[in-house]
Amino acid sequence: MRLRSILLRIGSAVVTLVFVLVFNFFLFRAVGDPKTDLARNPHLTLAGQQAVIHERGLDRSLWVQFERYVTQTLRGDLGSSFANGEPVSHVLMQALPNTLILIGIGTVLASVIGPWMGMVAGWNRGRKRDTFLTQGSVVLYSMPEFWMGMLLISLFAVAWPILPTGLHVTPGSTVTGVGHLVDVARHAVLPITTVTLSLLAQYTVNMRSSVIDVLHEDYILTARAIGLSPLQVRRRHVVPNALLPVVTVIGLQFGLVLGGVITIEAVFSWPGLGQLTLTAIDNKDYPVLQGLFLLTSAMVILFNLLTDLLYSRLDPRIRD
Amino acid sequence: MQPSDAHLEAAHVIVATDRAGRARKLGRALHPVLRTRQGQIGVVVLTMLIVVAVFGTWIAPQDPNAPTSFSSQILTGPSSSHWLGTDENGRDVLSELILSTQTSMLVGFVAAMVSSVIGTAIGIIAGFSGGWVDRGLTLLDDWFLVLPLVPITVLAASLLGQRANGLPLGQTMVLIIVIGAFGWAGTSRIVRSEVMSLKRREFVERSRALGASNWRIMSHDILPNVMPLVLANAVIYVSLAILTESTLSFLGLGDPNRFSWGQMLEHAQGAGAMAAGNWAYYLPPGICITVAVLGFSFVGHSIEPMFDPRLRERR
């Protein structure tokens, strides 16, 4: 791919990020007043409030406030949490790895199983297998993720108690090393399964329609005509071509994945961004919610950019 | 002069044919929806939901808002007096479930309407104007598409929640505003591309030649032609709005003065209904959300192929 178009894409991602920053700044000023918000922080003395007002320029013009907001945010200073007075960036960075574990493993599992199921459905279009997979996916897709998590808890932690109901370690556990890892893994099984299930349906349905599209192409007819076996046609021609648009879907769905994982973590008390969101809502901890919004938006923008670049590498029509 | 029998008969015939005509028109409009199994299921589900939402107050065996509804029999299983058992305050779960339908329908329909109006307006203006207006609006559209829906609605609902007391419907209105305000980008994108192709058609040329203003062309020629597309999209958006409403309510951003399926699940989870094996409390709200989401997306998707011949072939 030409350098110019790469730079153009990176540039447009940066512009989008700037929009998010500006949007966030004005959202807070349109709906509330940052100065009175500060008074809700139980960890700030009156003098401390004055210091923050001065530092952030909250008593100055909107332009000064905006300038300071941008420089401070870019430096990673997102203010301090109302709940415990800790810096928001610190709170976020503590929770992020736990969320990335769920999203990472869940996405990988779903992007292997989903397209495979979509392939089976599309290849057997109209048969029983297709109907079963497609209708199952549609139902799965309509379920709220958090309820799916609740169902899994009631099945595998209550009715047939083989897995823990929540948290990421057994409370009071003092095991370290391998024992600790096993404990965390056991706690991660149900949340990861929920994330996988919530993504699976979308990938299945997309892959199915992509496979059906590809099967109509002339090159598939050619491949069949030159005597390739159905298995060869499927492996060499259908799957690679059908996967291409699905890659984009997987990348562009990232925002939805983040939203889903927030509620899933809330169900399992998994100590990630979702759990953080839940406590921040309860405490009306606006700086944390604001930080969460900025962080997740930045992640979505980054992910979209990566998908875009990856896609143009994979698709020879765009590459040249 | 007394009207003769013949007159009356003629009048009856006219009324009858008029009625039949109207019924036929409605039938024709619904026909593509009712032709598919999906559409049939969707219409049945939608009708049931709307009936329950409208008559819920009368259908519900108990008024869960009344102080007398609280009892010491908490988290009981299904019984003849409480078909789905009781919640952590000893109130009837079935009644809460029925009243929750109103919240979902209200938020779903109104939020979808808000989002469709914004999306349609921006899409038409962008597609019709072209030039820098189009470029600016498309950029705005790109930006709004990026905002992750749950984090932004959580943040906005929490911020706006401070002012909920001053709004009609309170926190429910906050949910409507928030879900409506952040979902229009998809609609405006689809409308824009439709308008781009419509504006080159002869009937627009004709209006322009007759001296119609841009505003008149947009509102009289373009709008009616994109309406069906907007409608299909709006119906699909209702399902997303219902899902988002239940997510926000589950996270504790719902209206404390109303019942909602997401909120019921939050309470069930908080009261330990799953550990207690109280399935009648935590299963039905989830089933209702799933069925409502399915119903609306079925109807929306079966309206879609009416306007997109490419989709029509696919089935």
XYZ file of C-alpha atoms in Angstrom:
635
model
C 0.000 0.000 0.000
C 1.216 3.449 -0.759
C 2.640 5.511 2.081
C 0.330 8.359 1.199
C -2.869 6.436 1.850
C -1.465 5.034 5.123
C -0.684 8.554 6.302
C -4.121 9.721 5.192
C -5.787 7.028 7.281
C -3.661 7.804 10.334
C -4.458 11.482 9.859
C -8.184 10.847 9.761
C -7.935 8.725 12.920
C -6.165 11.597 14.684
C -8.866 14.030 13.564
C -11.540 11.677 14.941
C -9.666 11.542 18.240
C -9.638 15.334 18.352
C -13.399 15.318 17.796
C -13.861 12.945 20.742
C -11.794 15.271 22.936
C -13.790 18.335 21.904
C -17.085 16.462 22.255
C -16.180 15.322 25.753
C -15.212 18.846 26.786
C -18.497 20.344 25.677
C -20.663 17.485 26.913
C -19.611 18.265 30.463
C -20.216 21.937 30.064
C -23.540 21.571 28.270
C -25.060 19.270 30.856
C -23.455 20.281 34.115
C -20.994 22.677 35.630
C -17.504 21.269 36.271
C -17.034 23.683 39.163
C -20.041 22.398 41.102
C -19.123 18.840 40.121
C -15.887 19.343 42.041
C -17.808 20.097 45.203
C -19.181 16.555 45.087
C -15.703 15.108 45.508
C -15.512 14.117 49.182
C -11.734 13.797 48.934
C -11.168 17.430 48.054
C -10.994 20.114 50.728
C -12.254 23.599 49.924
C -8.654 24.669 49.398
C -8.094 21.615 47.232
C -11.116 22.570 45.114
C -9.726 26.065 44.677
C -6.400 24.563 43.605
C -8.074 22.372 40.948
C -10.196 25.302 39.745
C -7.073 27.366 39.385
C -5.015 24.601 37.776
C -7.738 23.734 35.226
C -8.607 27.365 34.663
C -12.254 26.757 35.540
C -12.569 30.410 36.574
C -11.116 31.584 33.258
C -12.521 31.851 29.762
C -13.809 28.798 27.888
C -10.833 28.959 25.543
C -8.295 28.819 28.403
C -10.234 25.939 29.931
C -10.202 24.100 26.627
C -6.474 24.641 26.101
C -5.661 23.324 29.568
C -8.077 20.436 29.205
C -6.418 19.331 25.972
C -2.837 19.601 27.254
C -3.703 17.868 30.514
C -5.609 15.070 28.802
C -2.806 14.490 26.308
C -0.395 14.260 29.242
C -2.631 11.531 30.669
C -4.024 13.669 33.475
C -7.749 12.840 33.592
C -8.457 14.289 37.028
C -9.043 12.325 40.194
C -11.789 9.898 41.119
C -14.584 11.190 43.355
C -14.700 7.830 45.107
C -11.171 7.532 46.432
C -9.215 10.552 45.226
C -6.913 8.430 43.084
C -5.849 9.694 39.641
C -8.358 8.461 37.035
C -5.632 7.334 34.623
C -4.199 5.150 37.358
C -7.608 3.627 38.154
C -8.226 2.927 34.451
C -4.832 1.371 33.832
C -5.323 -0.979 36.772
C -8.612 -2.255 35.372
C -7.693 -2.336 31.671
C -5.549 -5.533 31.599
C -8.351 -7.605 33.135
C -10.782 -6.362 30.484
C -8.300 -6.973 27.679
C -7.955 -10.597 28.791
C -11.715 -11.129 28.399
C -11.954 -9.249 25.113
C -8.790 -10.770 23.682
C -9.523 -14.430 24.374
C -13.244 -14.004 23.674
C -12.619 -12.340 20.301
C -10.065 -14.948 19.237
C -12.396 -17.812 20.153
C -15.386 -16.169 18.461
C -13.435 -15.357 15.297
C -12.434 -19.003 14.948
C -15.768 -20.624 15.828
C -18.110 -17.997 14.299
C -16.732 -17.978 10.739
C -16.467 -21.766 10.848
C -20.152 -22.033 11.748
C -20.983 -19.435 9.096
C -19.054 -21.473 6.541
C -20.985 -24.635 7.424
C -24.289 -22.735 7.264
C -23.558 -20.974 3.972
C -22.195 -24.088 2.281
C -25.305 -26.037 3.310
C -27.654 -23.198 2.519
C -31.326 -24.062 2.979
C -30.627 -27.400 4.653
C -31.457 -28.269 8.252
C -27.950 -27.470 9.450
C -28.162 -23.983 7.974
C -31.582 -23.298 9.468
C -30.402 -24.467 12.882
C -27.213 -22.393 12.851
C -28.813 -19.272 11.397
C -31.853 -19.237 13.660
C -29.706 -20.079 16.668
C -27.407 -17.172 15.846
C -30.294 -14.755 15.451
C -31.703 -15.704 18.860
C -28.254 -15.519 20.465
C -27.716 -12.108 18.897
C -30.956 -10.775 20.385
C -30.121 -11.781 23.948
C -28.665 -9.148 26.254
C -25.082 -10.198 27.094
C -25.570 -9.725 30.805
C -28.547 -12.063 30.857
C -26.534 -14.649 28.945
C -23.955 -14.369 31.735
C -26.676 -14.815 34.356
C -27.913 -17.945 32.574
C -24.397 -19.407 32.499
C -23.983 -18.675 36.206
C -27.254 -20.389 37.057
C -26.285 -23.407 34.924
C -22.583 -23.892 35.657
C -22.174 -22.297 39.050
C -25.491 -23.056 40.764
C -27.376 -25.951 39.172
C -24.190 -27.850 38.338
C -21.624 -26.060 40.509
C -18.358 -26.715 38.718
C -17.287 -23.077 38.317
C -17.243 -19.992 40.563
C -20.086 -17.457 40.268
C -17.892 -14.392 40.020
C -14.789 -12.395 41.001
C -11.395 -13.267 39.532
C -9.827 -15.113 42.494
C -11.258 -17.120 45.361
C -11.670 -14.658 48.246
C -9.089 -15.182 50.972
C -7.021 -17.457 48.771
C -3.286 -17.272 49.498
C -2.046 -19.604 46.760
C 0.607 -18.157 44.498
C 2.301 -19.236 41.284
C 0.625 -21.943 39.220
C -2.123 -22.452 41.773
C -3.059 -18.790 41.509
C -3.119 -18.923 37.723
C -5.387 -21.971 37.777
C -7.699 -20.156 40.171
C -7.879 -17.083 37.922
C -8.421 -19.277 34.857
C -11.323 -21.064 36.554
C -12.901 -17.705 37.328
C -12.346 -16.529 33.769
C -14.097 -19.437 32.044
C -17.681 -18.192 32.341
C -17.013 -14.497 31.535
C -14.928 -15.483 28.503
C -17.623 -17.926 27.369
C -20.197 -15.135 27.625
C -18.052 -12.731 25.593
C -17.495 -15.439 22.982
C -21.190 -16.294 22.724
C -22.175 -12.641 22.441
C -19.818 -12.166 19.473
C -20.298 -15.532 17.825
C -23.713 -14.883 16.310
C -22.691 -11.749 14.432
C -19.650 -13.442 12.906
C -21.668 -16.523 11.943
C -24.353 -14.531 10.167
C -21.803 -12.351 8.359
C -19.682 -15.273 7.248
C -22.772 -17.114 6.026
C -23.921 -14.309 3.759
C -20.348 -13.716 2.628
C -19.986 -17.401 1.696
C -23.286 -17.286 -0.198
C -22.058 -14.238 -2.125
C -18.754 -15.899 -2.976
C -20.471 -19.097 -4.130
C -22.176 -17.045 -6.861
C -18.828 -15.875 -8.261
C -17.557 -17.092 -11.605
C -14.216 -18.234 -10.224
C -15.993 -20.790 -8.040
C -17.706 -22.175 -11.128
C -14.301 -22.304 -12.840
C -12.730 -24.042 -9.867
C -15.476 -26.637 -9.948
C -15.260 -26.989 -13.707
C -11.541 -27.770 -13.670
C -12.372 -30.673 -11.391
C -11.384 -29.510 -7.923
C -13.021 -31.515 -5.160
C -15.630 -29.716 -3.038
C -13.162 -29.703 -0.156
C -10.487 -28.036 -2.310
C -12.968 -25.477 -3.619
C -13.995 -24.693 -0.078
C -10.502 -24.419 1.387
C -8.727 -22.637 -1.431
C -11.376 -20.434 -2.936
C -14.436 -19.986 -0.773
C -12.982 -19.517 2.711
C -10.179 -17.033 1.904
C -12.466 -14.843 -0.193
C -15.429 -15.021 2.159
C -13.311 -14.234 5.208
C -12.228 -10.871 3.840
C -15.397 -8.875 4.632
C -15.757 -10.716 7.941
C -12.344 -9.406 9.028
C -13.722 -5.897 8.655
C -16.798 -6.754 10.685
C -14.658 -8.208 13.466
C -12.605 -5.016 13.553
C -15.463 -2.553 13.275
C -17.544 -4.338 15.915
C -14.967 -3.451 18.532
C -17.095 -0.686 20.011
C -19.954 -3.114 20.559
C -17.582 -5.639 22.108
C -16.489 -3.042 24.636
C -20.078 -2.229 25.508
C -20.930 -5.888 25.925
C -17.926 -6.608 28.082
C -18.882 -3.807 30.458
C -22.169 -5.473 31.374
C -20.640 -8.951 31.384
C -18.008 -7.845 33.904
C -20.751 -6.278 35.978
C -22.512 -9.663 36.201
C -19.378 -11.579 37.142
C -17.840 -8.863 39.374
C -14.759 -9.218 37.175
C -12.409 -6.402 38.224
C -12.056 -4.683 34.849
C -13.466 -1.600 33.133
C -17.023 -2.915 33.462
C -16.849 -3.348 37.193
C -15.279 0.109 37.338
C -18.183 1.527 35.304
C -20.692 0.010 37.688
C -19.113 1.501 40.825
C -18.590 4.831 39.046
C -22.311 4.958 38.165
C -23.255 4.220 41.773
C -20.912 6.943 43.093
C -21.788 9.431 40.320
C -18.032 9.469 39.756
C -18.003 11.623 36.598
C -14.222 11.864 36.142
C -14.007 8.059 35.990
C -16.960 7.789 33.572
C -15.388 10.504 31.442
C -12.062 8.677 31.479
C -13.813 5.446 30.524
C -15.478 7.147 27.586
C -12.199 8.691 26.383
C -10.266 5.441 26.782
C -12.860 3.262 25.049
C -13.279 5.767 22.192
C -9.515 5.908 21.687
C -9.416 2.123 21.630
C -12.200 1.951 19.059
C -10.476 4.517 16.840
C -7.161 2.665 17.091
C -8.834 -0.651 16.361
C -10.691 0.731 13.343
C -7.420 2.102 12.001
C -5.656 -1.245 12.444
C -8.551 -3.074 10.759
C -8.448 -0.629 7.895
C -4.716 -1.092 7.394
C -4.928 -4.867 7.795
C -7.800 -5.070 5.332
C -5.960 -3.114 2.684
C -2.982 -5.445 3.098
C -5.183 -8.524 2.770
C -7.237 -7.359 -0.187
C -5.077 -7.299 -3.322
C -7.592 -5.030 -5.095
C -6.870 -2.263 -2.612
C -3.212 -3.138 -2.041
C -2.097 -2.279 -5.561
C -87.096 15.197 0.878
C -86.687 11.785 2.450
C -83.766 9.863 1.026
C -85.072 6.908 -0.889
C -83.953 3.365 -0.250
C -81.962 3.458 -3.420
C -80.080 6.529 -2.192
C -79.268 4.874 1.103
C -78.182 1.726 -0.621
C -75.888 3.664 -2.901
C -74.413 5.480 0.056
C -73.788 2.167 1.805
C -72.069 0.780 -1.232
C -69.805 3.812 -1.448
C -68.875 3.577 2.233
C -68.354 -0.153 1.926
C -66.108 0.095 -1.089
C -64.240 2.899 0.585
C -63.679 0.709 3.634
C -62.745 -2.264 1.525
C -60.368 -0.042 -0.421
C -58.707 1.160 2.724
C -58.437 -2.363 4.080
C -56.964 -3.509 0.798
C -54.440 -0.685 0.907
C -53.395 -1.630 4.416
C -53.242 -5.265 3.350
C -51.051 -4.381 0.413
C -48.727 -2.374 2.634
C -48.429 -5.248 5.093
C -48.324 -7.967 2.463
C -44.547 -8.217 2.017
C -44.143 -8.268 5.779
C -46.691 -11.013 6.246
C -45.357 -13.093 3.360
C -42.330 -14.363 5.276
C -42.456 -16.537 8.386
C -40.161 -14.016 10.096
C -42.514 -11.166 9.341
C -45.533 -13.095 10.632
C -43.803 -13.940 13.907
C -42.626 -10.346 14.210
C -46.086 -8.844 13.683
C -47.630 -11.215 16.241
C -44.941 -10.389 18.822
C -45.269 -6.656 18.188
C -49.048 -6.721 18.518
C -48.829 -8.635 21.785
C -46.222 -6.286 23.206
C -48.215 -3.204 22.287
C -51.429 -4.642 23.767
C -49.631 -5.550 27.012
C -47.981 -2.135 27.121
C -51.255 -0.254 26.596
C -53.466 -2.332 28.893
C -50.705 -3.369 31.315
C -52.087 -1.405 34.228
C -55.365 -3.348 33.986
C -53.824 -6.737 33.161
C -51.318 -6.735 36.022
C -52.659 -8.754 38.980
C -51.161 -6.277 41.448
C -50.038 -2.672 41.489
C -46.374 -3.042 42.459
C -46.190 0.686 43.161
C -48.821 0.509 45.883
C -47.428 0.313 49.414
C -49.775 -2.625 50.107
C -47.960 -4.721 47.515
C -44.905 -5.091 49.744
C -45.034 -8.232 51.855
C -42.818 -10.357 54.060
C -43.003 -13.258 51.617
C -39.814 -12.433 49.750
C -38.248 -14.329 46.853
C -40.833 -17.093 46.884
C -41.174 -19.422 43.930
C -44.195 -19.576 41.620
C -47.512 -20.152 43.372
C -51.196 -19.790 42.553
C -51.328 -16.278 44.029
C -47.995 -15.182 42.449
C -47.505 -17.001 39.151
C -43.864 -15.955 38.900
C -43.214 -15.706 42.626
C -42.201 -12.579 44.495
C -39.193 -10.256 44.425
C -36.869 -9.215 47.251
C -39.586 -6.857 48.577
C -42.317 -9.457 48.443
C -43.944 -7.910 45.374
C -45.516 -9.827 42.498
C -42.917 -10.502 39.763
C -45.528 -11.021 37.024
C -47.006 -7.557 37.633
C -43.571 -5.960 37.435
C -42.885 -7.873 34.237
C -46.118 -6.604 32.669
C -45.557 -2.983 33.691
C -41.971 -3.143 32.384
C -43.352 -3.656 28.874
C -44.548 -0.040 28.910
C -41.069 1.269 29.669
C -39.425 -0.759 26.922
C -42.035 0.202 24.322
C -41.988 3.859 25.345
C -38.202 4.193 25.296
C -37.878 1.979 22.222
C -40.420 3.810 20.056
C -39.653 7.372 21.088
C -35.868 6.950 21.003
C -36.120 5.359 17.561
C -38.299 8.280 16.425
C -35.827 10.850 17.743
C -32.923 9.084 16.104
C -34.812 8.684 12.800
C -35.777 12.347 12.659
C -32.195 13.497 13.274
C -30.742 10.879 10.925
C -33.233 11.608 8.139
C -32.779 15.374 8.365
C -28.983 15.133 8.271
C -29.040 12.473 5.556
C -31.352 14.472 3.282
C -29.483 17.740 3.763
C -26.112 16.070 3.174
C -27.197 14.064 0.165
C -29.170 16.869 -1.443
C -26.742 19.728 -0.859
C -23.511 18.032 -1.885
C -20.311 20.058 -1.730
C -18.850 21.180 1.552
C -22.135 20.776 3.465
C -22.150 17.113 2.480
C -18.483 16.681 3.359
C -18.939 18.319 6.751
C -22.015 16.286 7.645
C -20.430 13.047 6.427
C -17.433 13.731 8.646
C -19.757 14.340 11.603
C -21.474 11.103 10.721
C -18.153 9.223 10.692
C -17.325 10.633 14.094
C -20.632 9.680 15.671
C -20.366 6.176 14.234
C -17.118 5.728 16.170
C -18.467 6.666 19.618
C -18.912 3.374 21.491
C -22.643 3.254 22.318
C -22.595 1.853 25.854
C -19.784 4.026 27.310
C -21.202 7.211 25.766
C -24.799 6.523 26.762
C -23.662 5.581 30.277
C -21.711 8.816 30.608
C -24.447 10.990 29.115
C -27.277 9.316 31.058
C -25.342 9.698 34.280
C -24.598 13.382 33.619
C -28.127 14.187 32.430
C -29.502 12.246 35.386
C -28.670 15.253 37.578
C -31.397 17.145 35.790
C -33.868 14.277 35.521
C -36.207 15.853 38.082
C -36.838 18.821 35.820
C -37.817 16.678 32.835
C -41.219 15.200 32.056
C -40.990 11.424 32.643
C -37.798 12.005 34.636
C -35.008 9.482 34.160
C -37.024 7.684 31.459
C -36.794 10.866 29.379
C -33.035 10.888 30.004
C -32.793 7.380 28.544
C -34.900 8.404 25.535
C -32.757 11.471 24.849
C -29.498 9.625 25.248
C -30.435 6.587 23.137
C -32.038 8.815 20.504
C -29.142 11.251 20.301
C -26.355 8.737 19.725
C -27.909 6.335 17.254
C -28.701 8.462 14.209
C -25.412 8.066 12.339
C -26.380 4.766 10.711
C -29.712 6.141 9.479
C -28.260 9.342 8.048
C -25.655 7.347 6.128
C -28.273 5.141 4.451
C -30.621 8.061 3.776
C -27.805 10.121 2.279
C -26.877 7.508 -0.304
C -30.550 7.015 -1.213
C -31.001 10.773 -1.652
C -27.911 10.939 -3.863
C -29.570 8.598 -6.344
C -33.052 10.125 -5.959
C -31.989 13.668 -6.717
C -30.950 12.752 -10.252
C -34.368 11.283 -11.070
C -36.806 12.982 -13.458
C -39.459 13.937 -10.927
C -36.922 16.056 -9.047
C -35.800 17.659 -12.307
C -39.440 18.363 -13.110
C -40.074 20.080 -9.770
C -36.966 22.136 -10.200
C -37.977 23.152 -13.707
C -41.345 24.224 -12.313
C -39.482 26.547 -9.963
C -39.713 24.611 -6.692
C -37.362 25.723 -3.941
C -34.760 23.388 -2.467
C -36.797 23.179 0.727
C -39.901 22.176 -1.216
C -38.061 19.530 -3.213
C -36.529 18.088 -0.058
C -39.782 18.000 1.865
C -42.223 17.144 -0.965
C -40.233 15.047 -3.421
C -37.307 13.507 -1.569
C -38.750 12.914 1.907
C -41.773 10.807 0.861
C -39.486 8.648 -1.239
C -37.007 7.924 1.540
C -39.758 7.408 4.127
C -40.139 3.636 3.606
C -36.393 3.154 4.010
C -36.426 5.311 7.129
C -39.343 3.317 8.496
C -37.560 -0.023 8.055
C -34.519 1.397 9.762
C -36.517 2.912 12.576
C -38.220 -0.400 13.335
C -34.830 -2.126 13.485
C -33.522 0.682 15.675
C -36.377 0.099 18.136
C -34.844 -3.301 18.874
C -31.420 -1.757 19.497
C -33.023 0.920 21.674
C -34.815 -1.720 23.759
C -31.531 -3.586 24.187
C -29.680 -0.412 25.161
C -32.424 0.637 27.558
C -32.214 -2.708 29.326
C -28.421 -2.468 29.466
C -28.526 1.009 31.012
C -31.247 -0.033 33.441
C -29.253 -3.119 34.379
C -26.257 -0.898 35.137
C -28.398 1.143 37.513
C -29.212 4.088 35.236
C -32.891 3.232 34.895
C -35.837 5.187 36.235
C -36.323 4.303 39.921
C -40.011 5.232 39.592
C -40.768 2.744 36.828
C -40.263 -0.936 36.213
C -38.122 -2.230 33.424
C -36.825 -5.645 32.412
C -33.199 -4.580 32.734
C -33.843 -3.143 36.173
C -35.637 -6.334 37.268
C -32.574 -8.322 36.245
C -30.357 -5.906 38.189
C -32.518 -6.420 41.277
C -32.672 -10.201 40.770
C -28.891 -10.332 40.501
C -28.469 -8.089 43.549
C -30.928 -10.135 45.619
C -29.078 -13.369 44.824
C -31.990 -14.879 42.887
C -29.605 -17.054 40.879
C -27.870 -18.572 43.899
C -31.312 -19.171 45.450
C -32.447 -20.952 42.295
C -35.270 -18.434 41.883
C -35.570 -18.978 38.123
C -39.065 -17.485 37.857
C -37.529 -14.119 38.787
C -34.487 -13.936 36.493
C -35.627 -15.929 33.437
C -38.804 -14.084 32.296
C -37.325 -10.550 32.010
C -34.477 -11.852 29.845
C -36.899 -13.826 27.684
C -39.051 -10.696 27.254
C -36.062 -8.585 26.151
C -34.936 -11.268 23.696
C -38.430 -11.756 22.250
C -39.014 -7.985 21.914
C -35.657 -7.478 20.198
C -36.359 -10.408 17.865
C -39.875 -9.175 17.087
C -38.782 -5.689 16.061
C -35.792 -6.821 14.051
C -37.935 -9.446 12.264
C -40.495 -6.833 11.215
C -37.784 -4.326 10.262
C -35.888 -6.843 8.191
C -39.018 -7.992 6.403
C -39.890 -4.405 5.448
C -36.370 -3.880 4.092
C -36.494 -6.055 0.939
C -39.533 -4.092 -0.266
C -37.132 -1.304 -1.168
C -33.959 -3.173 -1.891
C -34.323 -5.558 -4.839
C -30.868 -6.948 -4.142
C -32.072 -8.179 -0.759
C -35.253 -9.553 -2.277
C -33.271 -12.025 -4.379
C -31.172 -13.165 -1.450
C -33.885 -14.864 0.468
